[in-house]
Tab-separated table of C-alpha atoms and ligand atoms in Angstrom:
chain	number	residue	atom	x	y	z
A	23	UNK	CA	64.254	117.961	77.581
A	24	UNK	CA	65.193	118.939	81.159
A	25	UNK	CA	68.594	117.434	81.495
A	26	UNK	CA	68.553	117.289	84.873
A	27	UNK	CA	65.537	115.697	85.556
A	28	UNK	CA	66.309	113.018	82.834
A	29	UNK	CA	69.513	112.061	84.740
A	30	UNK	CA	67.709	111.998	88.096
A	31	UNK	CA	65.240	109.359	86.457
A	32	UNK	CA	68.057	107.261	85.109
A	33	UNK	CA	70.848	107.702	87.416
A	34	UNK	CA	72.711	104.388	88.836
A	35	UNK	CA	72.204	106.115	92.422
A	36	UNK	CA	76.152	106.206	92.700
A	37	UNK	CA	76.484	109.787	92.139
A	38	UNK	CA	74.648	112.648	94.338
A	39	UNK	CA	73.917	115.108	91.335
A	40	UNK	CA	74.146	118.643	91.048
A	41	UNK	CA	70.914	120.612	89.953
A	42	UNK	CA	73.315	122.593	87.010
A	43	UNK	CA	73.811	120.917	83.534
A	44	UNK	CA	76.905	121.686	82.244
A	45	UNK	CA	77.200	121.699	78.415
A	46	UNK	CA	80.316	123.270	77.206
A	47	UNK	CA	84.070	124.129	78.303
A	48	UNK	CA	86.782	126.646	77.170
A	49	UNK	CA	89.887	126.695	79.192
A	50	UNK	CA	89.419	127.223	83.037
A	51	UNK	CA	85.359	127.998	82.087
A	52	UNK	CA	82.592	125.592	82.232
A	53	UNK	CA	79.397	126.900	80.925
A	54	UNK	CA	75.759	125.387	81.956
A	55	UNK	CA	72.742	124.853	79.792
A	56	UNK	CA	71.517	128.454	80.285
A	57	UNK	CA	74.848	129.872	79.435
A	58	UNK	CA	75.933	130.721	82.809
A	59	UNK	CA	79.931	130.558	83.279
A	60	UNK	CA	81.604	128.913	86.205
A	61	UNK	CA	85.262	128.940	87.100
A	62	UNK	CA	86.353	125.325	87.205
A	63	UNK	CA	88.564	124.379	90.073
A	64	UNK	CA	88.117	120.493	89.736
A	65	UNK	CA	89.358	119.832	86.478
A	66	UNK	CA	87.019	116.735	86.541
A	67	UNK	CA	89.011	115.594	89.482
A	68	UNK	CA	92.533	116.503	87.854
A	69	UNK	CA	91.923	115.466	84.381
A	70	UNK	CA	91.601	118.854	82.627
A	71	UNK	CA	95.158	120.005	83.253
A	72	UNK	CA	95.038	121.825	79.846
A	73	UNK	CA	91.737	123.532	80.309
A	74	UNK	CA	88.595	122.498	78.440
A	75	UNK	CA	88.192	122.226	74.377
A	76	UNK	CA	91.841	122.761	74.110
A	77	UNK	CA	92.146	123.374	70.115
A	78	UNK	CA	95.158	121.246	69.774
A	79	UNK	CA	94.096	118.258	71.457
A	80	UNK	CA	90.431	118.759	69.431
A	81	UNK	CA	92.279	119.387	66.140
A	82	UNK	CA	94.373	115.953	67.059
A	83	UNK	CA	91.096	113.813	68.217
A	84	UNK	CA	89.165	114.878	64.991
A	85	UNK	CA	92.121	114.243	62.811
A	86	UNK	CA	92.592	110.499	64.280
A	87	UNK	CA	89.303	109.813	64.072
A	88	UNK	CA	89.100	110.011	60.289
A	89	UNK	CA	92.222	107.997	59.978
A	90	UNK	CA	92.190	104.938	62.804
A	91	UNK	CA	90.288	104.716	65.992
A	92	UNK	CA	91.259	101.118	67.508
A	93	UNK	CA	93.868	98.826	67.012
A	94	UNK	CA	95.158	96.093	69.319
A	95	UNK	CA	98.580	96.203	71.207
A	96	UNK	CA	99.975	93.235	68.974
A	97	UNK	CA	99.942	95.729	65.980
A	98	UNK	CA	102.617	98.578	66.116
A	99	UNK	CA	101.131	101.877	65.003
A	100	UNK	CA	102.587	105.431	64.111
A	101	UNK	CA	100.598	107.339	67.030
A	102	UNK	CA	101.372	104.849	69.915
A	103	UNK	CA	104.931	104.673	68.812
A	104	UNK	CA	105.098	108.653	68.911
A	105	UNK	CA	103.392	108.342	72.550
A	106	UNK	CA	105.714	105.769	73.766
A	107	UNK	CA	108.970	107.530	72.827
A	108	UNK	CA	107.365	110.864	74.198
A	109	UNK	CA	106.193	109.762	77.335
A	110	UNK	CA	109.272	107.606	78.218
A	111	UNK	CA	111.391	110.574	77.316
A	112	UNK	CA	109.796	112.401	80.482
A	113	UNK	CA	110.541	109.823	82.582
A	114	UNK	CA	114.182	108.826	82.638
A	115	UNK	CA	114.896	105.445	83.729
A	116	UNK	CA	111.546	104.004	82.925
A	117	UNK	CA	111.956	103.206	79.187
A	118	UNK	CA	108.937	100.698	78.874
A	119	UNK	CA	105.063	101.339	79.054
A	120	UNK	CA	101.807	99.221	79.361
A	121	UNK	CA	98.527	101.403	78.277
A	122	UNK	CA	95.303	100.805	79.536
A	123	UNK	CA	92.400	103.160	80.244
A	124	UNK	CA	91.879	104.624	83.899
A	125	UNK	CA	93.907	105.268	86.858
A	126	UNK	CA	92.453	101.883	88.949
A	127	UNK	CA	93.448	99.843	85.687
A	128	UNK	CA	96.948	101.506	85.712
A	129	UNK	CA	97.475	100.517	89.369
A	130	UNK	CA	95.804	97.234	89.019
A	131	UNK	CA	98.558	96.272	86.219
A	132	UNK	CA	101.095	97.500	88.553
A	133	UNK	CA	100.388	95.541	91.325
A	134	UNK	CA	100.107	92.581	89.259
A	135	UNK	CA	103.742	93.201	87.554
A	136	UNK	CA	105.081	93.578	90.984
A	137	UNK	CA	103.704	90.090	91.935
A	138	UNK	CA	104.839	88.406	88.814
A	139	UNK	CA	108.082	90.255	88.831
A	140	UNK	CA	109.308	89.686	92.488
A	141	UNK	CA	107.562	86.377	93.020
A	142	UNK	CA	106.354	87.862	96.021
A	143	UNK	CA	102.777	88.730	97.221
A	144	UNK	CA	102.762	91.471	99.744
A	145	UNK	CA	101.546	95.139	98.943
A	146	UNK	CA	102.334	97.860	101.287
A	147	UNK	CA	100.219	101.102	100.969
A	148	UNK	CA	99.859	104.183	103.110
A	149	UNK	CA	96.967	105.461	105.336
A	150	UNK	CA	94.585	108.004	103.498
A	151	UNK	CA	95.649	106.348	100.146
A	152	UNK	CA	93.329	106.606	97.179
A	153	UNK	CA	94.530	104.201	94.207
A	154	UNK	CA	90.958	103.646	92.606
A	155	UNK	CA	87.672	101.206	93.108
A	156	UNK	CA	88.603	97.679	91.208
A	157	UNK	CA	89.295	95.092	93.582
A	158	UNK	CA	93.192	95.284	93.427
A	159	UNK	CA	93.368	98.894	93.631
A	160	UNK	CA	90.708	99.296	96.386
A	161	UNK	CA	92.698	96.916	98.573
A	162	UNK	CA	95.257	99.490	98.331
A	163	UNK	CA	93.028	102.279	98.983
A	164	UNK	CA	92.311	103.221	103.046
A	165	UNK	CA	89.007	104.736	103.159
A	166	UNK	CA	86.978	102.136	105.093
A	167	UNK	CA	83.881	103.783	103.267
A	168	UNK	CA	85.344	102.508	99.986
A	169	UNK	CA	86.496	99.539	100.989
A	170	UNK	CA	84.071	97.625	103.778
A	171	UNK	CA	80.894	97.118	101.734
A	172	UNK	CA	83.132	95.012	99.222
A	173	UNK	CA	84.849	92.587	101.774
A	174	UNK	CA	86.438	90.047	101.264
A	175	UNK	CA	89.196	92.237	99.358
A	176	UNK	CA	92.464	90.936	97.937
A	177	UNK	CA	94.948	89.505	100.552
A	178	UNK	CA	98.423	90.461	101.524
A	179	UNK	CA	97.651	94.229	101.429
A	180	UNK	CA	98.916	96.575	104.315
A	181	UNK	CA	98.663	100.070	105.221
A	182	UNK	CA	101.250	102.056	107.000
A	183	UNK	CA	100.835	105.840	108.392
A	184	UNK	CA	102.004	108.032	105.468
A	185	UNK	CA	105.359	110.135	106.022
A	186	UNK	CA	106.603	107.767	108.675
A	187	UNK	CA	109.909	106.336	107.492
A	188	UNK	CA	110.208	103.728	110.895
A	189	UNK	CA	106.709	102.639	110.056
A	190	UNK	CA	107.506	101.418	106.579
A	191	UNK	CA	110.808	100.152	107.558
A	192	UNK	CA	109.186	97.842	110.016
A	193	UNK	CA	106.680	96.975	107.090
A	194	UNK	CA	108.751	96.010	104.192
A	195	UNK	CA	110.483	92.595	104.425
A	196	UNK	CA	111.021	89.635	102.550
A	197	UNK	CA	107.706	88.794	101.312
A	198	UNK	CA	106.956	92.437	100.149
A	199	UNK	CA	106.487	92.453	96.407
A	200	UNK	CA	105.961	96.354	96.418
A	201	UNK	CA	105.399	99.875	98.317
A	202	UNK	CA	102.665	101.872	96.362
A	203	UNK	CA	102.588	105.547	97.318
A	204	UNK	CA	101.052	108.722	96.102
A	205	UNK	CA	103.561	111.770	96.078
A	206	UNK	CA	100.797	114.007	97.433
A	207	UNK	CA	97.636	112.050	98.806
A	208	UNK	CA	94.929	113.803	96.710
A	209	UNK	CA	91.620	112.093	97.690
A	210	UNK	CA	93.164	111.760	101.232
A	211	UNK	CA	93.248	115.275	102.005
A	212	UNK	CA	96.019	116.933	99.773
A	213	UNK	CA	99.119	115.834	102.133
A	214	UNK	CA	102.392	116.221	100.420
A	215	UNK	CA	105.189	113.632	101.198
A	216	UNK	CA	108.388	114.575	102.781
A	217	UNK	CA	111.283	114.490	100.729
A	218	UNK	CA	112.956	112.489	103.397
A	219	UNK	CA	110.136	110.070	103.048
A	220	UNK	CA	110.228	108.954	99.633
A	221	UNK	CA	113.978	108.907	99.514
A	222	UNK	CA	113.704	106.666	102.630
A	223	UNK	CA	111.208	104.711	100.814
A	224	UNK	CA	113.285	103.878	97.973
A	225	UNK	CA	116.305	103.043	99.884
A	226	UNK	CA	114.149	100.448	101.994
A	227	UNK	CA	112.806	99.013	98.677
A	228	UNK	CA	115.893	98.573	96.818
A	229	UNK	CA	117.535	97.022	99.863
A	230	UNK	CA	114.945	94.519	100.452
A	231	UNK	CA	114.106	93.763	96.754
A	232	UNK	CA	110.686	95.183	96.709
A	233	UNK	CA	109.478	97.457	94.042
A	234	UNK	CA	108.457	101.051	94.505
A	235	UNK	CA	105.391	101.925	92.671
A	236	UNK	CA	104.291	105.861	92.591
A	237	UNK	CA	100.842	106.700	91.753
A	238	UNK	CA	100.784	110.169	89.839
A	239	UNK	CA	97.059	109.392	88.371
A	240	UNK	CA	96.176	112.980	89.978
A	241	UNK	CA	99.559	114.709	90.638
A	242	UNK	CA	101.126	113.917	87.268
A	243	UNK	CA	101.470	116.107	83.991
A	244	UNK	CA	102.658	119.485	85.561
A	245	UNK	CA	99.822	119.669	88.212
A	246	UNK	CA	102.670	120.140	91.340
A	247	UNK	CA	104.957	122.248	89.311
A	248	UNK	CA	106.937	119.333	87.690
A	249	UNK	CA	105.922	116.921	84.984
A	250	UNK	CA	105.582	114.080	87.624
A	251	UNK	CA	105.527	114.972	91.442
A	252	UNK	CA	108.250	112.327	92.058
A	253	UNK	CA	110.543	114.486	90.343
A	254	UNK	CA	110.416	116.933	93.284
A	255	UNK	CA	112.304	114.213	95.559
A	256	UNK	CA	115.339	113.014	93.182
A	257	UNK	CA	114.369	109.571	93.113
A	258	UNK	CA	113.501	107.063	90.289
A	259	UNK	CA	110.622	104.538	91.047
A	260	UNK	CA	110.369	101.219	89.580
A	261	UNK	CA	107.050	101.879	88.159
A	262	UNK	CA	104.716	104.984	87.631
A	263	UNK	CA	101.335	104.650	87.411
A	264	UNK	CA	99.587	107.872	85.327
A	265	UNK	CA	95.924	108.736	83.985
A	266	UNK	CA	93.696	111.294	84.462
A	267	UNK	CA	95.395	114.293	82.383
A	268	UNK	CA	97.572	111.899	80.217
A	269	UNK	CA	95.343	112.095	77.149
A	270	UNK	CA	93.924	115.473	77.238
A	271	UNK	CA	90.516	114.445	78.292
A	272	UNK	CA	90.119	111.046	76.750
A	273	UNK	CA	90.271	107.950	78.795
A	274	UNK	CA	93.876	106.655	79.001
A	275	UNK	CA	96.030	105.347	81.844
A	276	UNK	CA	99.487	103.839	81.711
A	277	UNK	CA	102.334	102.335	83.671
A	278	UNK	CA	105.636	103.304	83.198
A	279	UNK	CA	107.968	100.539	83.867
A	280	UNK	CA	111.759	100.550	84.924
A	281	UNK	CA	114.252	98.063	84.621
A	282	UNK	CA	114.012	96.012	88.235
A	283	UNK	CA	110.184	94.937	86.664
A	284	UNK	CA	110.967	91.689	84.855
A	285	UNK	CA	108.774	88.573	83.717
A	286	UNK	CA	106.442	90.536	81.523
A	287	UNK	CA	105.470	88.049	78.696
A	288	UNK	CA	102.880	87.662	76.384
A	289	UNK	CA	99.474	87.051	77.504
A	290	UNK	CA	100.151	87.827	81.211
A	291	UNK	CA	98.008	90.775	81.129
A	292	UNK	CA	96.618	93.070	78.552
A	293	UNK	CA	93.491	95.454	77.574
A	294	UNK	CA	91.281	95.739	74.537
A	295	UNK	CA	91.333	99.260	74.466
A	296	UNK	CA	94.845	99.762	75.727
A	297	UNK	CA	97.042	101.909	73.689
A	298	UNK	CA	94.498	102.887	70.914
A	299	UNK	CA	95.602	105.136	68.515
A	300	UNK	CA	92.523	107.313	69.118
A	301	UNK	CA	93.699	107.993	72.608
A	302	UNK	CA	97.582	107.586	71.643
A	303	UNK	CA	96.725	110.680	69.317
A	304	UNK	CA	94.915	112.787	72.110
A	305	UNK	CA	97.755	111.890	74.497
A	306	UNK	CA	100.452	113.141	71.833
A	307	UNK	CA	98.824	116.485	71.382
A	308	UNK	CA	98.381	116.886	75.258
A	309	UNK	CA	101.848	116.179	76.226
A	310	UNK	CA	103.350	118.258	73.507
A	311	UNK	CA	100.875	121.517	74.387
A	312	UNK	CA	101.876	120.714	78.104
A	313	UNK	CA	105.563	121.058	77.089
A	314	UNK	CA	104.974	123.806	74.489
A	315	UNK	CA	103.118	125.965	76.983
A	316	UNK	CA	105.380	125.183	80.188
A	317	UNK	CA	102.566	123.867	82.181
A	318	UNK	CA	104.646	122.506	84.819
A	319	UNK	CA	106.415	125.833	85.395
A	320	UNK	CA	103.005	127.827	84.966
A	321	UNK	CA	101.559	125.324	87.606
A	322	UNK	CA	104.575	126.463	89.954
A	323	UNK	CA	103.979	129.905	89.780
A	324	UNK	CA	100.235	129.954	90.067
A	325	UNK	CA	100.586	127.430	92.908
A	326	UNK	CA	102.629	129.748	94.823
A	327	UNK	CA	100.481	132.946	94.021
A	328	UNK	CA	97.541	131.146	95.000
A	329	UNK	CA	98.903	129.490	98.175
A	330	UNK	CA	99.933	132.994	99.382
A	331	UNK	CA	96.365	134.362	98.659
A	332	UNK	CA	94.522	131.997	100.199
A	333	UNK	CA	96.889	132.070	103.411
A	334	UNK	CA	95.877	135.886	103.821
A	335	UNK	CA	92.522	134.984	103.885
A	336	UNK	CA	91.826	135.566	107.881
A	337	UNK	CA	89.159	133.108	108.664
A	338	UNK	CA	88.556	131.342	111.942
A	339	UNK	CA	87.223	128.569	110.036
A	340	UNK	CA	90.664	127.356	108.520
A	341	UNK	CA	92.708	124.877	110.198
A	342	UNK	CA	95.854	124.319	107.709
A	343	UNK	CA	96.433	125.038	103.808
A	344	UNK	CA	98.445	122.618	102.276
A	345	UNK	CA	99.646	121.967	98.789
A	346	UNK	CA	102.034	121.667	95.920
A	347	UNK	CA	101.781	123.738	92.747
A	348	UNK	CA	98.249	123.764	91.736
A	349	UNK	CA	97.258	121.155	93.847
A	350	UNK	CA	95.433	122.626	96.963
A	351	UNK	CA	93.616	121.670	100.154
A	352	UNK	CA	91.986	123.719	102.672
A	353	UNK	CA	91.297	122.093	105.783
A	354	UNK	CA	88.511	123.774	107.841
A	355	UNK	CA	87.473	123.079	111.373
A	356	UNK	CA	83.768	122.086	109.873
A	357	UNK	CA	82.574	119.916	107.089
A	358	UNK	CA	83.366	121.195	103.970
A	359	UNK	CA	79.754	120.725	101.977
A	360	UNK	CA	78.157	123.730	102.768
A	361	UNK	CA	80.952	125.769	101.735
A	362	UNK	CA	81.369	123.954	98.519
A	363	UNK	CA	77.900	124.832	97.778
A	364	UNK	CA	78.244	128.538	98.676
A	365	UNK	CA	81.072	128.505	95.856
A	366	UNK	CA	79.071	126.816	93.500
A	367	UNK	CA	76.712	129.687	93.879
A	368	UNK	CA	79.482	132.208	93.412
A	369	UNK	CA	80.014	130.220	90.016
A	370	UNK	CA	83.005	128.352	91.293
A	371	UNK	CA	83.379	124.662	91.113
A	372	UNK	CA	85.857	123.186	93.614
A	373	UNK	CA	86.263	119.832	95.228
A	374	UNK	CA	86.558	117.936	98.451
A	375	UNK	CA	88.951	115.722	99.818
A	376	UNK	CA	87.474	113.519	102.737
A	377	UNK	CA	85.281	115.603	105.019
A	378	UNK	CA	86.737	118.652	106.166
A	379	UNK	CA	89.284	119.576	103.275
A	380	UNK	CA	88.281	122.029	100.652
A	381	UNK	CA	90.603	120.734	97.484
A	382	UNK	CA	91.206	123.005	94.644
A	383	UNK	CA	92.764	121.402	91.372
A	384	UNK	CA	92.069	124.149	88.569
A	385	UNK	CA	93.093	123.720	85.020
A	386	UNK	CA	96.960	125.000	84.617
A	387	UNK	CA	96.025	127.358	82.093
A	388	UNK	CA	93.539	129.029	84.467
A	389	UNK	CA	94.548	133.052	84.271
A	390	UNK	CA	95.553	135.127	87.273
A	391	UNK	CA	92.239	137.129	86.674
A	392	UNK	CA	90.492	133.552	87.475
A	393	UNK	CA	92.613	132.787	90.556
A	394	UNK	CA	91.627	136.229	91.730
A	395	UNK	CA	88.067	135.576	91.268
A	396	UNK	CA	88.368	132.367	93.097
A	397	UNK	CA	90.276	133.829	95.838
A	398	UNK	CA	87.733	136.519	96.218
A	399	UNK	CA	84.739	133.983	96.479
A	400	UNK	CA	86.983	131.693	98.894
A	401	UNK	CA	87.196	134.964	101.340
A	402	UNK	CA	83.567	135.513	101.109
A	403	UNK	CA	82.442	132.218	102.027
A	404	UNK	CA	85.304	131.457	104.667
A	405	UNK	CA	84.525	134.632	106.240
A	406	UNK	CA	80.682	134.508	106.377
A	407	UNK	CA	78.429	132.429	108.894
A	408	UNK	CA	77.005	129.704	106.697
A	409	UNK	CA	74.651	127.714	108.388
A	410	UNK	CA	75.147	123.840	107.680
A	411	UNK	CA	71.795	122.830	105.990
A	412	UNK	CA	73.306	120.987	103.339
A	413	UNK	CA	74.327	117.490	104.551
A	414	UNK	CA	75.103	115.800	101.154
A	415	UNK	CA	76.944	117.242	98.383
A	416	UNK	CA	78.334	114.142	96.861
A	417	UNK	CA	80.512	113.200	100.008
B	25	LIG	C1	91.355	109.216	90.694
B	25	LIG	C2	92.860	108.325	91.106
B	25	LIG	C3	92.811	107.071	90.690
B	25	LIG	C4	91.607	106.208	90.111
B	25	LIG	O1	91.593	106.773	89.010
B	25	LIG	P1	90.201	106.321	88.057
B	25	LIG	O2	90.890	106.801	86.387
B	25	LIG	O3	89.021	106.650	88.483
B	25	LIG	O4	90.202	104.771	87.834
B	25	LIG	C5	94.083	106.428	91.191
B	25	LIG	N1	94.714	106.960	91.867
B	25	LIG	C6	94.842	108.257	92.121
B	25	LIG	C7	95.926	108.951	92.984
B	25	LIG	C8	93.571	109.281	92.078
B	25	LIG	O5	93.729	110.376	92.082
């Protein structure tokens, strides 16, 4: 079977496909069907914080598959109870949890919880935000390219400039159910929030009876150098949405819920697969490994190392280097697609964030040797003249 050809023939059309089939992974490495090795600086958009094929996650999955895969949340379960304890122990002040299956679903749920809790309708999100592609989450997302083809969206959503306290102050009023923010805007270009901004957001929400929802779908689980990125900022949100890396690569999302969120009653919301023992077992193993290997600290140290190395690359193409931990953006003065292709030719898989920002989200277990190889590849492509023949690279 020619894997690439078969996928080309049957694809929905929604993804612009690479011409390399990836069949295996280990740590921060991926391998194609011919056995070539790549350094993964995408982590599947921030899913594989623990790297690929982590032995402890694999063992937990295999063991749980022989015990119990599915169980609706009305019946308590050993793995789910364990996960509830472990997850909420990482988020002081947020002691309840709703399980679902993706980032969009987590944000969707948080938006519904905010409306039901406050009796208000307004949701204030930020420009450049990304919260997912279901209708509620999409209504909170900023990019016109994702939104406009599907209008009309959900009413009563508005967007304010990120990191602008005055604009937020003006936008939040007595009709606002919630403010929904990322701590480091990921898809929007890797923009970290100012500490003063999140603290002001916390005050404004508390003062006016609105809830503060933090979307940690990409920034969570050690990625930025803390278990959750909001923990850099000394605030306690009312809800925290997580997904991507939560269950070590098995699909899972969750909303962590604080005391200010009220009126959640049986039947109001739910999910068939949410909180299934299989995903819960994977998540318990993943979180345990993240803690045992102290991946938040590793991400902090490797992030400082990587940012410094990237900043020392002398290239007229680079406009700005931004990042927190191992969530790194290199904003170019050109479109990023040809540079991603050139990196792939040097066996480094990287991402874009918008049209001109090159984004690196390596597994937090990446080695220093691999980081050096990534920097060497970056230096090569950013210092050579690459003629822009590639128009599409999934962008
Ligand atoms: C990826 C992402 C989402 C959407 O997650 P899905 O699992 O693809 O639905 C939401 N918010 C942020 C910040 C993300 O990075």
